[in-house]
mmCIF file of C-alpha atoms in Angstrom:
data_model
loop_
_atom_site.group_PDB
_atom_site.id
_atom_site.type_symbol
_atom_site.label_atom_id
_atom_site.label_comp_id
_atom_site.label_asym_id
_atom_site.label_seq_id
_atom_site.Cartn_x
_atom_site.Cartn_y
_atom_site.Cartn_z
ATOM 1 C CA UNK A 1 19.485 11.571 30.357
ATOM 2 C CA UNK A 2 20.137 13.574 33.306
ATOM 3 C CA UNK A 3 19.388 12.099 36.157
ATOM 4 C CA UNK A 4 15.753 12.102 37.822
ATOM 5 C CA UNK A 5 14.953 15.319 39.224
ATOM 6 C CA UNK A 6 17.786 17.264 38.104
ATOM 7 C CA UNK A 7 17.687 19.771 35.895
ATOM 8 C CA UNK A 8 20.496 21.995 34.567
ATOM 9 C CA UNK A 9 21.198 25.038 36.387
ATOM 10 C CA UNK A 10 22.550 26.840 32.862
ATOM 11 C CA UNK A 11 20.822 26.066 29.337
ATOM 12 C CA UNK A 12 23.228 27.626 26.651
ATOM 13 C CA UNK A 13 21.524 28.206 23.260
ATOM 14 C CA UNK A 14 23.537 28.025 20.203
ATOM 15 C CA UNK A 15 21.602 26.650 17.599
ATOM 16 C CA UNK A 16 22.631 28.838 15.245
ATOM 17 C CA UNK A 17 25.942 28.855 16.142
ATOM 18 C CA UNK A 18 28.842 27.089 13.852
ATOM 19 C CA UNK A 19 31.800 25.092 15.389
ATOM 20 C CA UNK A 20 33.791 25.985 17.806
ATOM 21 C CA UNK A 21 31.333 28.381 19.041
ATOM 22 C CA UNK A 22 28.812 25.822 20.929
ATOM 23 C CA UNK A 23 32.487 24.333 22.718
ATOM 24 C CA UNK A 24 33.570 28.195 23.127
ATOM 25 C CA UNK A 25 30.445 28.771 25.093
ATOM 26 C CA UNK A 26 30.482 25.558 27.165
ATOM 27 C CA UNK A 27 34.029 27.224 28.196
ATOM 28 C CA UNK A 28 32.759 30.939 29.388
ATOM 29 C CA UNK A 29 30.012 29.183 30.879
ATOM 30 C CA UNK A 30 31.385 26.377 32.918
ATOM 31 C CA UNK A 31 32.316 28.569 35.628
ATOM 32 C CA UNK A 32 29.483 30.340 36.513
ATOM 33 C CA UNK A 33 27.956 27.038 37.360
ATOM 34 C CA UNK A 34 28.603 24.999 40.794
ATOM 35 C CA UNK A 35 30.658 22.130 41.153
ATOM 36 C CA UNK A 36 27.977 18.638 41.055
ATOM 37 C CA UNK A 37 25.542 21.073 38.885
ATOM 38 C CA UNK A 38 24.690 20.892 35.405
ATOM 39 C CA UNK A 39 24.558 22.835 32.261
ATOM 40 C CA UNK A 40 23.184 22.000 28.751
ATOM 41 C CA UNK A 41 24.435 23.275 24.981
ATOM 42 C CA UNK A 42 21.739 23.122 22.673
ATOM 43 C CA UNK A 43 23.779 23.110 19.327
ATOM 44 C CA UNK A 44 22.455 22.029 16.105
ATOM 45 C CA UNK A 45 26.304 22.097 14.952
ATOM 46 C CA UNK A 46 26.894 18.382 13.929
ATOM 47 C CA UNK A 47 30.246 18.262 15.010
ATOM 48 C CA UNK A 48 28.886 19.197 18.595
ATOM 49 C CA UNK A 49 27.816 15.613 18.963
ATOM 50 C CA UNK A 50 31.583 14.857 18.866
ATOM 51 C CA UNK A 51 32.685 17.915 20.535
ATOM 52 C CA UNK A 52 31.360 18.070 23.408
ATOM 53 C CA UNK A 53 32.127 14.757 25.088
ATOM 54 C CA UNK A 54 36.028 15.066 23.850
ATOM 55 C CA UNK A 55 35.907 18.749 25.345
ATOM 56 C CA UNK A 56 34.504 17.032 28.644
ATOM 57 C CA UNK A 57 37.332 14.531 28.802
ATOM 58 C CA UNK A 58 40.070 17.119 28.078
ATOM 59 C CA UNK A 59 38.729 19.513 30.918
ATOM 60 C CA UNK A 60 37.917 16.586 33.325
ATOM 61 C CA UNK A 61 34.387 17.240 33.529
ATOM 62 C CA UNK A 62 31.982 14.620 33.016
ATOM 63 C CA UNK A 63 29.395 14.079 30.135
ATOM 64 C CA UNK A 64 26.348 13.272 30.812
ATOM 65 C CA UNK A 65 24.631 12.465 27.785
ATOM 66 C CA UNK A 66 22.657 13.884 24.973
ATOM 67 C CA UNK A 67 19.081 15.059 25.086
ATOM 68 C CA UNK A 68 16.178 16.743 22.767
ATOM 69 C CA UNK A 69 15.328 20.359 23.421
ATOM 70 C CA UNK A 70 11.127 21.093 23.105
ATOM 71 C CA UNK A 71 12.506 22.112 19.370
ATOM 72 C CA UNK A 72 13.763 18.641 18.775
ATOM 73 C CA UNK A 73 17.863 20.156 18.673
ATOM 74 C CA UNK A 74 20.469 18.026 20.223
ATOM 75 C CA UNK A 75 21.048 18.852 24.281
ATOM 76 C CA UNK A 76 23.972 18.221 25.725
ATOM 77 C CA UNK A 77 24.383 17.486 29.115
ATOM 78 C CA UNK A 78 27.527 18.447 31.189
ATOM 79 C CA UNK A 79 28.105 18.295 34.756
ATOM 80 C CA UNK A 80 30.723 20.328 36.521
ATOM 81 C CA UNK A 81 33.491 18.312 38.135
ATOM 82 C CA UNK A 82 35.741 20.633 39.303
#
């Protein structure tokens, strides 16, 4: 999903973690990574698969899709707009 030869800069793991935590996390982290970069949740949390594009489109950041970690979780791809 992300695009070829880019990798994100941040991997967040919260597998284990029930909503909001995964979105809570994509918050703290967001700013530690550089505008145009990327950073990935790894959330097993169902409601991630919802959360994390309507979290994107609230903050103005774009979504960039969903992935499979080497475990087979859900991966979700963010890139920092702004």
């Amino acid at each position: 999903m992300s695009a070829p030869g880019e990798t994100p800069v941040t991997e967040i793991d919260c597998r284990d973690l029930p909503c909001p935590r995964p979105i809570i996390e994509l918050a703290k982290a967001l700013p530690s990574v550089a505008v145009g970069d990327l950073l990935a949740v790894i959330a097993r949390d169902p409601a991630a698969r919802h959360d994390v594009p309507a979290w994107c489109r609230m903050r103005g950041q774009e979504y960039v899709g969903e992935e499979v970690a080497d475990d087979g979780a859900p991966r979700y791809v963010v890139r920092r707009v702004s």
